[in-house]
Amino acid sequence: GYIKTYTIIPAYVAIFPALLMSLPLLLAVCNVRTIAPLSIICCSFGVQYVFMVVATIFAIILLPINIVCGEIDDQLETKPGVFQWYVVPQCEYNTPFQDIHDNVDQMEQDAAESACEAFLEFCSTSSNWNGASPKILFTCNVSVKTDCQTLRTVQGTMDAMVVKSGAPETCGGQPSLCTVAYCADNLSLIHI
């Protein structure tokens, strides 16, 4: 129905100016010198003027759309464009990215120091167990909370913790297995 009707419209629109332009040619070949050629040329001028105005309007509408769509495509494909040349520098200038980065680093450092402070409740740098401090079962490379500045340091410290020599029976009598991770999984095996 409607789709077939609308697809034929461009053909009619294209045929009409072609006929208007070929009719004066036909009249000139037939040597007709009446008012007809002049009226057809004036009509042709009017139609061409309308086409020019419509084409200009479409160009004015499509140019910004084309630019915006091209910029979006460039942004999606990470190609340089107005966004990278203007918008990104403006964002970097107006947004305090360095302050945000510093705040995140400080939050990470605070969390790492808090974790190391918690480690100090059950570990020390000494490799021998002391009965005066029975809860300090593990040897670790942390002596103060500021020894941990990043979460990577915390992870490395936790992975390196081992049970102190001379500690009471822990981990079911297998001290070589007794790491923080093992104890966390098998708390019932720890006897203090």
GROMACS .gro file of C-alpha atoms in nm:
model
  192
    1GLY     CA    1   0.000   0.000   0.000
    2TYR     CA    2   0.153   0.315   0.132
    3ILE     CA    3   0.516   0.219   0.089
    4LYS     CA    4   0.475   0.160  -0.286
    5THR     CA    5   0.299   0.496  -0.315
    6TYR     CA    6   0.576   0.680  -0.134
    7THR     CA    7   0.859   0.511  -0.327
    8ILE     CA    8   0.720   0.641  -0.658
    9ILE     CA    9   0.715   1.005  -0.538
   10PRO     CA   10   1.090   1.067  -0.597
   11ALA     CA   11   1.046   0.947  -0.956
   12TYR     CA   12   0.767   1.202  -1.016
   13VAL     CA   13   0.972   1.474  -0.849
   14ALA     CA   14   1.271   1.398  -1.073
   15ILE     CA   15   1.066   1.365  -1.396
   16PHE     CA   16   0.889   1.701  -1.358
   17PRO     CA   17   1.204   1.922  -1.382
   18ALA     CA   18   1.343   1.703  -1.660
   19LEU     CA   19   1.027   1.757  -1.865
   20LEU     CA   20   1.033   2.130  -1.797
   21MET     CA   21   1.390   2.149  -1.923
   22SER     CA   22   1.338   1.931  -2.230
   23LEU     CA   23   1.020   2.104  -2.353
   24PRO     CA   24   1.196   2.432  -2.448
   25LEU     CA   25   1.458   2.225  -2.631
   26LEU     CA   26   1.183   2.048  -2.826
   27LEU     CA   27   1.015   2.383  -2.907
   28ALA     CA   28   1.347   2.529  -3.024
   29VAL     CA   29   1.411   2.232  -3.254
   30CYS     CA   30   1.059   2.274  -3.399
   31ASN     CA   31   1.126   2.649  -3.441
   32VAL     CA   32   0.829   2.751  -3.227
   33ARG     CA   33   0.869   3.118  -3.132
   34THR     CA   34   0.550   3.198  -2.945
   35ILE     CA   35   0.484   3.267  -2.578
   36ALA     CA   36   0.507   2.895  -2.498
   37PRO     CA   37   0.888   2.868  -2.474
   38LEU     CA   38   0.910   3.177  -2.254
   39SER     CA   39   0.634   3.058  -2.020
   40ILE     CA   40   0.794   2.713  -1.993
   41ILE     CA   41   1.133   2.869  -1.911
   42CYS     CA   42   0.972   3.092  -1.645
   43CYS     CA   43   0.792   2.790  -1.501
   44SER     CA   44   1.119   2.599  -1.506
   45PHE     CA   45   1.288   2.887  -1.323
   46GLY     CA   46   1.015   2.882  -1.056
   47VAL     CA   47   1.046   2.506  -1.008
   48GLN     CA   48   1.426   2.527  -0.994
   49TYR     CA   49   1.400   2.807  -0.738
   50VAL     CA   50   1.173   2.591  -0.519
   51PHE     CA   51   1.414   2.297  -0.556
   52MET     CA   52   1.704   2.526  -0.463
   53VAL     CA   53   1.527   2.650  -0.149
   54VAL     CA   54   1.431   2.296  -0.042
   55ALA     CA   55   1.785   2.170  -0.111
   56THR     CA   56   1.930   2.460   0.092
   57ILE     CA   57   1.696   2.384   0.384
   58PHE     CA   58   1.793   2.016   0.373
   59ALA     CA   59   2.163   2.108   0.357
   60ILE     CA   60   2.126   2.339   0.658
   61ILE     CA   61   1.946   2.065   0.853
   62LEU     CA   62   2.171   1.778   0.746
   63LEU     CA   63   2.507   1.951   0.794
   64PRO     CA   64   2.489   1.971   1.177
   65ILE     CA   65   2.334   1.625   1.194
   66ASN     CA   66   2.616   1.487   0.979
   67ILE     CA   67   2.880   1.661   1.192
   68VAL     CA   68   2.729   1.536   1.519
   69CYS     CA   69   2.691   1.180   1.388
   70GLY     CA   70   3.049   1.190   1.258
   71GLU     CA   71   3.175   1.312   1.596
   72ILE     CA   72   2.985   1.035   1.773
   73ASP     CA   73   3.132   0.777   1.534
   74ASP     CA   74   3.481   0.921   1.591
   75GLN     CA   75   3.430   0.910   1.966
   76LEU     CA   76   3.314   0.548   1.954
   77GLU     CA   77   3.613   0.452   1.739
   78THR     CA   78   3.849   0.665   1.959
   79LYS     CA   79   3.957   0.876   1.664
   80PRO     CA   80   4.051   1.240   1.719
   81GLY     CA   81   3.772   1.489   1.679
   82VAL     CA   82   3.614   1.791   1.844
   83PHE     CA   83   3.549   1.592   2.164
   84GLN     CA   84   3.918   1.506   2.205
   85TRP     CA   85   4.040   1.850   2.095
   86TYR     CA   86   3.797   2.064   2.292
   87VAL     CA   87   3.567   1.877   2.530
   88VAL     CA   88   3.827   1.649   2.695
   89PRO     CA   89   4.074   1.933   2.769
   90GLN     CA   90   3.787   2.142   2.908
   91CYS     CA   91   3.683   1.854   3.135
   92GLU     CA   92   4.042   1.805   3.250
   93TYR     CA   93   4.073   2.177   3.316
   94ASN     CA   94   3.739   2.214   3.498
   95THR     CA   95   3.730   1.880   3.684
   96PRO     CA   96   3.980   1.821   3.965
   97PHE     CA   97   4.097   1.477   3.849
   98GLN     CA   98   4.423   1.510   4.042
   99ASP     CA   99   4.232   1.583   4.364
  100ILE     CA  100   4.013   1.278   4.304
  101HIS     CA  101   4.324   1.065   4.237
  102ASP     CA  102   4.489   1.195   4.555
  103ASN     CA  103   4.173   1.125   4.757
  104VAL     CA  104   4.154   0.768   4.627
  105ASP     CA  105   4.524   0.716   4.709
  106GLN     CA  106   4.468   0.851   5.059
  107MET     CA  107   4.166   0.623   5.109
  108GLU     CA  108   4.373   0.324   4.994
  109GLN     CA  109   4.653   0.420   5.231
  110ASP     CA  110   4.408   0.457   5.522
  111ALA     CA  111   4.255   0.116   5.449
  112ALA     CA  112   4.601  -0.043   5.423
  113GLU     CA  113   4.716   0.110   5.752
  114SER     CA  114   4.395  -0.005   5.920
  115ALA     CA  115   4.453  -0.360   5.795
  116CYS     CA  116   4.815  -0.358   5.916
  117GLU     CA  117   4.701  -0.226   6.253
  118ALA     CA  118   4.465  -0.524   6.274
  119PHE     CA  119   4.753  -0.758   6.177
  120LEU     CA  120   4.958  -0.630   6.471
  121GLU     CA  121   4.703  -0.786   6.709
  122PHE     CA  122   4.814  -1.138   6.605
  123CYS     CA  123   5.156  -1.098   6.439
  124SER     CA  124   5.496  -0.943   6.503
  125THR     CA  125   5.839  -0.935   6.343
  126SER     CA  126   5.972  -1.186   6.597
  127SER     CA  127   5.990  -1.545   6.469
  128ASN     CA  128   5.956  -1.706   6.818
  129TRP     CA  129   5.630  -1.737   7.007
  130ASN     CA  130   5.615  -1.561   7.345
  131GLY     CA  131   5.381  -1.700   7.611
  132ALA     CA  132   5.337  -1.348   7.754
  133SER     CA  133   5.155  -1.252   7.433
  134PRO     CA  134   4.972  -1.575   7.348
  135LYS     CA  135   4.750  -1.427   7.075
  136ILE     CA  136   5.048  -1.319   6.862
  137LEU     CA  137   5.090  -1.646   6.674
  138PHE     CA  138   5.225  -1.526   6.340
  139THR     CA  139   5.548  -1.379   6.211
  140CYS     CA  140   5.504  -1.088   5.971
  141ASN     CA  141   5.713  -0.809   5.824
  142VAL     CA  142   5.502  -0.532   5.983
  143SER     CA  143   5.615  -0.353   6.296
  144VAL     CA  144   5.397  -0.040   6.273
  145LYS     CA  145   5.078   0.033   6.081
  146THR     CA  146   5.255   0.277   5.848
  147ASP     CA  147   5.456  -0.013   5.703
  148CYS     CA  148   5.151  -0.074   5.481
  149GLN     CA  149   5.090   0.204   5.227
  150THR     CA  150   4.896   0.010   4.960
  151LEU     CA  151   4.653  -0.279   4.948
  152ARG     CA  152   4.914  -0.472   4.749
  153THR     CA  153   5.147  -0.445   5.050
  154VAL     CA  154   4.868  -0.572   5.276
  155GLN     CA  155   4.812  -0.871   5.048
  156GLY     CA  156   5.185  -0.948   5.038
  157THR     CA  157   5.210  -0.919   5.417
  158MET     CA  158   4.915  -1.151   5.468
  159ASP     CA  159   5.049  -1.407   5.220
  160ALA     CA  160   5.390  -1.407   5.392
  161MET     CA  161   5.258  -1.459   5.746
  162VAL     CA  162   5.363  -1.791   5.900
  163VAL     CA  163   5.310  -1.939   6.244
  164LYS     CA  164   5.586  -1.863   6.497
  165SER     CA  165   5.815  -2.142   6.603
  166GLY     CA  166   5.733  -2.267   6.952
  167ALA     CA  167   5.367  -2.168   6.923
  168PRO     CA  168   5.118  -2.401   7.088
  169GLU     CA  169   4.963  -2.673   6.876
  170THR     CA  170   4.795  -2.499   6.585
  171CYS     CA  171   4.643  -2.616   6.262
  172GLY     CA  172   4.602  -2.973   6.378
  173GLY     CA  173   4.971  -3.023   6.458
  174GLN     CA  174   5.088  -2.922   6.111
  175PRO     CA  175   5.250  -2.580   6.163
  176SER     CA  176   5.394  -2.575   5.810
  177LEU     CA  177   5.036  -2.556   5.677
  178CYS     CA  178   4.937  -2.286   5.920
  179THR     CA  179   4.902  -1.965   5.726
  180VAL     CA  180   4.648  -1.691   5.777
  181ALA     CA  181   4.441  -1.822   5.487
  182TYR     CA  182   4.447  -2.178   5.625
  183CYS     CA  183   4.350  -2.057   5.971
  184ALA     CA  184   4.068  -1.847   5.830
  185ASP     CA  185   3.926  -2.155   5.655
  186ASN     CA  186   3.982  -2.388   5.954
  187LEU     CA  187   3.936  -2.179   6.270
  188SER     CA  188   3.825  -2.481   6.468
  189LEU     CA  189   4.176  -2.630   6.429
  190ILE     CA  190   4.345  -2.349   6.622
  191HIS     CA  191   4.404  -2.427   6.990
  192ILE     CA  192   4.538  -2.154   7.215
   0.00000   0.00000   0.00000
